[in-house]
């Protein structure tokens, strides 16, 4: 007895969906690949997928849906596509409302563009509803097995990519979860002028030149640019100017560092979640906060309270 998925006669609507679902599968495969390739940018972009577990889960899910669209029952695949892209549209709208990247295309497209793409796919899927509604399939277990295997392989590839980043790009990943308990990478090996960061206690701040929130935070807590905690020095790195070089100051926190205090990156500009604060003791990062948690973390530090570790 043949599989009802294969014997369902195609009508105009079914034929349209039969063709369109392969295009949707290709789109989902492409977004999964882009996420793996651009993992560093996503993890430091401050977007919805800015944590490793969430990024791996979404990437594996996209690959799983793509595979099911190819090998699965056409009616169930249609329902799955509707549900998936409805979730994508809602998530992207949430990202827009929170002024965050959605990272759907690896941070390469603005959320406003992504939500249009997702909405178009959702609308076309709704219009191309299969007319012969048959969902029974003797091959369902085989199909789900294939989907599960592919999802596992993609998740494994994402984790492998992350391990490669940690192994080869650790000096460029200025990320709290990567560096806490590890040596601070911007030191005398990066630039002889940073050799002082290898000893003593330091509060290291990193901010983007055009970040309004960063400027407000600095203005609030460093009205006196030489503000520091007893027994601790400060280092301030500013990025996002007209060139990829970063400016820095030691023992002064202000957005007007000397033009000659520039850092060059022979291996590429570091990745950082903006703004970021690192507490370094004798060259080792002992605590850190980044993104939206930075201001509360900094306020607790300068008020003498023990900050809650993110």
Coordinates of C-alpha atoms in Angstrom, one line a residue:
X1 CA 0.0 0.0 0.0
X2 CA 1.5 3.3 -1.0
X3 CA 2.1 6.3 1.2
X4 CA -0.9 8.7 1.1
X5 CA 1.5 11.6 1.0
X6 CA 2.8 10.4 -2.4
X7 CA -0.6 9.3 -3.8
X8 CA -2.5 12.4 -3.0
X9 CA -3.6 13.9 -6.3
X10 CA -2.3 17.4 -6.9
X11 CA -4.8 20.2 -7.5
X12 CA -3.8 23.7 -8.3
X13 CA -3.4 24.7 -4.6
X14 CA -1.5 21.5 -3.8
X15 CA 0.8 21.9 -6.7
X16 CA 1.5 25.5 -5.6
X17 CA 2.4 24.4 -2.1
X18 CA 4.3 21.4 -3.3
X19 CA 6.7 23.8 -5.1
X20 CA 6.7 26.6 -2.6
X21 CA 7.6 24.4 0.4
X22 CA 11.0 23.6 -1.2
X23 CA 11.7 27.3 -1.5
X24 CA 10.8 27.8 2.2
X25 CA 13.1 24.8 3.1
X26 CA 16.0 26.4 1.2
X27 CA 15.4 29.7 3.0
X28 CA 15.4 28.0 6.4
X29 CA 18.6 26.0 5.5
X30 CA 20.2 29.3 4.5
X31 CA 19.4 31.0 7.7
X32 CA 20.7 28.1 9.7
X33 CA 24.0 28.2 7.9
X34 CA 24.3 32.0 8.2
X35 CA 23.8 31.7 11.9
X36 CA 26.6 29.2 12.3
X37 CA 29.0 31.1 10.1
X38 CA 28.2 34.4 11.9
X39 CA 28.1 33.0 15.4
X40 CA 30.6 35.5 16.9
X41 CA 28.6 38.5 15.6
X42 CA 25.3 37.1 16.9
X43 CA 26.7 36.2 20.4
X44 CA 28.0 39.7 20.8
X45 CA 25.3 41.6 19.0
X46 CA 23.0 42.0 22.0
X47 CA 20.1 40.4 20.1
X48 CA 17.4 37.8 20.8
X49 CA 19.9 34.9 20.0
X50 CA 22.8 36.3 22.0
X51 CA 23.2 33.2 24.2
X52 CA 24.7 30.0 23.1
X53 CA 21.9 27.6 24.1
X54 CA 19.3 29.8 22.4
X55 CA 21.3 30.1 19.2
X56 CA 22.0 26.4 19.0
X57 CA 18.3 25.6 19.6
X58 CA 16.9 28.0 17.0
X59 CA 19.5 26.9 14.4
X60 CA 18.7 23.2 14.9
X61 CA 15.0 23.9 14.8
X62 CA 15.2 25.8 11.5
X63 CA 17.2 22.9 10.0
X64 CA 14.6 20.4 11.4
X65 CA 11.7 22.3 9.9
X66 CA 13.5 22.6 6.6
X67 CA 14.1 18.8 6.4
X68 CA 10.5 18.1 7.3
X69 CA 9.3 20.4 4.5
X70 CA 11.2 18.2 2.1
X71 CA 10.5 14.7 3.4
X72 CA 7.3 15.1 5.4
X73 CA 3.6 15.0 4.8
X74 CA 2.6 18.0 2.7
X75 CA -0.3 18.9 4.9
X76 CA 1.6 18.7 8.2
X77 CA 4.4 20.6 6.6
X78 CA 2.0 23.3 5.7
X79 CA 0.8 23.6 9.3
X80 CA 4.3 23.5 10.6
X81 CA 5.3 26.4 8.2
X82 CA 2.4 28.5 9.3
X83 CA 3.2 28.0 13.0
X84 CA 7.0 28.5 12.5
X85 CA 6.7 31.8 10.6
X86 CA 3.9 33.1 12.8
X87 CA 6.4 32.6 15.7
X88 CA 9.2 34.3 13.6
X89 CA 7.0 37.3 12.9
X90 CA 6.0 37.7 16.6
X91 CA 9.7 37.3 17.7
X92 CA 10.9 39.9 15.2
X93 CA 8.2 42.4 16.1
X94 CA 9.3 41.9 19.8
X95 CA 12.9 42.5 18.8
X96 CA 11.9 45.7 17.0
X97 CA 9.9 46.9 20.0
X98 CA 12.9 46.3 22.3
X99 CA 15.3 47.9 19.8
X100 CA 17.3 44.7 19.5
X101 CA 18.7 42.7 16.5
X102 CA 16.6 39.6 15.8
X103 CA 19.6 37.7 14.4
X104 CA 17.3 35.8 12.0
X105 CA 19.8 36.2 9.2
X106 CA 22.9 36.3 11.3
X107 CA 22.6 40.0 12.0
X108 CA 23.0 40.8 8.3
X109 CA 19.5 42.2 7.9
X110 CA 17.7 44.8 9.9
X111 CA 14.7 43.4 11.9
X112 CA 12.3 45.6 9.8
X113 CA 13.5 43.8 6.7
X114 CA 13.3 40.4 8.3
X115 CA 9.7 40.9 9.5
X116 CA 8.6 41.7 6.0
X117 CA 10.3 38.6 4.6
X118 CA 8.7 36.4 7.3
X119 CA 5.3 38.0 6.8
X120 CA 5.5 37.4 3.0
X121 CA 6.3 33.8 3.6
X122 CA 3.5 33.5 6.1
X123 CA 1.0 35.1 3.7
X124 CA 2.0 33.0 0.7
X125 CA 1.9 29.8 2.8
X126 CA -1.7 30.7 3.9
X127 CA -2.7 31.2 0.3
X128 CA -1.2 28.0 -0.9
X129 CA -3.1 25.7 1.5
X130 CA -3.3 22.1 0.2
X131 CA -6.8 21.3 -1.1
X132 CA -6.6 17.6 -0.5
X133 CA -6.3 17.3 3.3
X134 CA -4.7 13.9 4.0
X135 CA -2.3 13.6 7.0
X136 CA -1.9 9.9 7.5
X137 CA 1.4 8.5 6.6
X138 CA 3.0 5.1 7.2
X139 CA 6.4 6.7 6.8
X140 CA 5.9 9.2 9.7
X141 CA 8.4 7.5 12.0
X142 CA 11.0 7.3 9.3
X143 CA 10.5 11.0 8.5
X144 CA 10.7 12.1 12.1
X145 CA 13.9 10.0 12.5
X146 CA 15.5 11.8 9.5
X147 CA 14.4 15.2 11.0
X148 CA 15.8 14.3 14.4
X149 CA 19.1 13.2 13.0
X150 CA 19.6 16.3 10.9
X151 CA 18.6 18.6 13.8
X152 CA 21.2 16.8 16.0
X153 CA 23.9 17.1 13.3
X154 CA 23.2 20.8 12.9
X155 CA 23.2 21.4 16.7
X156 CA 26.5 19.5 16.8
X157 CA 27.9 21.7 14.0
X158 CA 26.9 24.8 15.9
X159 CA 28.6 23.6 19.1
X160 CA 31.7 22.6 17.2
X161 CA 31.8 26.1 15.6
X162 CA 31.5 27.6 19.1
X163 CA 34.4 25.5 20.3
X164 CA 36.5 26.6 17.3
X165 CA 35.7 30.2 18.2
X166 CA 36.9 29.7 21.8
X167 CA 40.0 27.9 20.6
X168 CA 41.1 30.2 17.8
X169 CA 39.3 33.5 18.6
X170 CA 39.3 33.7 22.4
X171 CA 41.5 36.9 22.3
X172 CA 38.8 38.5 20.2
X173 CA 35.7 37.4 22.1
X174 CA 35.4 40.0 24.9
X175 CA 32.3 38.2 26.3
X176 CA 31.6 37.7 30.0
X177 CA 30.7 34.0 29.8
X178 CA 33.9 33.3 27.9
X179 CA 36.3 35.4 29.9
X180 CA 35.3 35.1 33.6
X181 CA 38.0 33.0 35.2
X182 CA 40.3 33.4 32.2
X183 CA 43.2 35.8 31.4
X184 CA 42.2 39.2 30.1
X185 CA 43.2 39.1 26.4
X186 CA 44.0 42.8 25.8
X187 CA 47.3 43.1 27.4
X188 CA 51.0 43.8 26.7
X189 CA 51.0 41.2 23.9
X190 CA 48.3 43.2 22.1
X191 CA 50.1 46.5 22.7
X192 CA 53.0 47.3 25.1
X193 CA 51.0 50.2 26.5
X194 CA 48.5 47.7 28.0
X195 CA 51.2 45.8 29.9
X196 CA 50.0 47.4 33.2
X197 CA 46.7 45.5 32.9
X198 CA 48.5 42.3 33.8
X199 CA 48.9 43.2 37.5
X200 CA 46.8 44.8 40.2
X201 CA 43.1 45.4 40.3
X202 CA 41.3 47.0 37.3
X203 CA 37.8 47.9 36.3
X204 CA 37.8 47.8 32.5
X205 CA 34.9 49.5 30.6
X206 CA 34.2 49.1 26.9
X207 CA 31.7 51.4 25.1
X208 CA 30.7 52.3 21.6
X209 CA 31.3 55.9 20.5
X210 CA 27.8 56.4 19.2
X211 CA 26.0 54.6 22.0
X212 CA 23.6 57.0 23.8
X213 CA 23.1 54.6 26.7
X214 CA 26.8 54.3 27.1
X215 CA 27.3 58.0 27.3
X216 CA 24.5 58.4 29.8
X217 CA 26.0 55.7 32.0
X218 CA 29.5 57.3 31.8
X219 CA 28.0 60.8 32.5
X220 CA 26.1 59.4 35.5
X221 CA 28.8 57.4 37.2
X222 CA 31.9 59.2 35.9
X223 CA 31.0 62.8 36.1
X224 CA 34.6 63.1 37.5
X225 CA 36.5 61.1 34.8
X226 CA 39.0 59.9 37.4
X227 CA 36.4 58.2 39.5
X228 CA 37.6 54.8 40.8
X229 CA 37.2 52.4 43.7
X230 CA 39.8 52.4 46.4
X231 CA 42.8 50.2 45.4
X232 CA 41.5 49.8 41.9
X233 CA 42.4 51.4 38.6
X234 CA 40.3 52.0 35.5
X235 CA 40.8 51.4 31.8
X236 CA 38.3 52.7 29.2
X237 CA 38.1 51.4 25.6
X238 CA 36.0 53.2 23.0
X239 CA 35.2 51.7 19.6
X240 CA 32.9 52.4 16.7
X241 CA 34.7 55.4 15.2
X242 CA 35.5 56.1 11.6
X243 CA 38.1 53.3 11.5
X244 CA 38.3 49.9 13.1
X245 CA 40.9 51.0 15.7
X246 CA 39.9 51.4 19.3
X247 CA 40.9 54.3 21.5
X248 CA 41.8 53.8 25.2
X249 CA 42.6 55.6 28.4
X250 CA 44.0 54.4 31.6
X251 CA 42.7 55.9 34.9
X252 CA 40.3 58.2 33.1
X253 CA 36.8 57.4 31.9
X254 CA 35.6 59.8 29.2
X255 CA 34.7 59.7 25.5
X256 CA 37.6 62.0 24.5
X257 CA 40.7 59.7 24.6
X258 CA 43.8 61.1 23.0
X259 CA 43.9 60.5 19.3
X260 CA 47.3 58.8 19.5
X261 CA 46.0 56.2 22.0
X262 CA 44.9 53.8 19.2
X263 CA 44.9 50.0 19.1
X264 CA 45.2 48.1 15.9
X265 CA 43.9 44.6 15.3
X266 CA 46.1 42.4 13.1
X267 CA 43.7 39.5 13.5
X268 CA 40.5 41.5 13.3
X269 CA 38.5 43.8 15.6
X270 CA 37.3 42.1 18.8
X271 CA 33.7 41.1 19.4
X272 CA 32.0 42.7 22.4
X273 CA 28.5 43.2 23.8
X274 CA 28.1 46.9 24.3
X275 CA 28.6 48.3 26.9
X276 CA 30.7 45.9 28.9
X277 CA 32.4 46.0 32.3
X278 CA 35.2 43.5 33.4
X279 CA 36.8 43.3 36.8
X280 CA 40.4 42.1 36.4
X281 CA 42.7 41.1 39.1
X282 CA 46.4 40.3 38.3
X283 CA 45.4 39.7 34.7
X284 CA 42.5 37.4 35.4
X285 CA 38.8 38.3 34.8
X286 CA 37.0 37.7 38.1
X287 CA 33.6 39.2 37.3
X288 CA 31.9 40.9 34.4
X289 CA 28.6 42.3 33.0
X290 CA 27.5 43.4 29.6
X291 CA 24.7 44.9 27.6
X292 CA 21.6 45.8 29.6
X293 CA 23.0 44.4 32.8
X294 CA 26.0 46.8 32.8
X295 CA 24.5 49.8 34.4
X296 CA 23.0 47.9 37.4
X297 CA 26.3 46.1 37.8
X298 CA 28.3 49.3 37.7
X299 CA 25.9 51.1 40.1
X300 CA 26.3 48.3 42.6
X301 CA 30.1 48.4 42.3
X302 CA 30.4 52.2 42.9
X303 CA 27.9 52.2 45.7
X304 CA 29.9 49.6 47.6
X305 CA 27.3 46.8 47.2
X306 CA 28.2 43.4 45.9
X307 CA 26.8 43.1 42.4
X308 CA 24.7 40.1 41.5
X309 CA 26.7 38.0 39.1
X310 CA 24.8 37.8 35.7

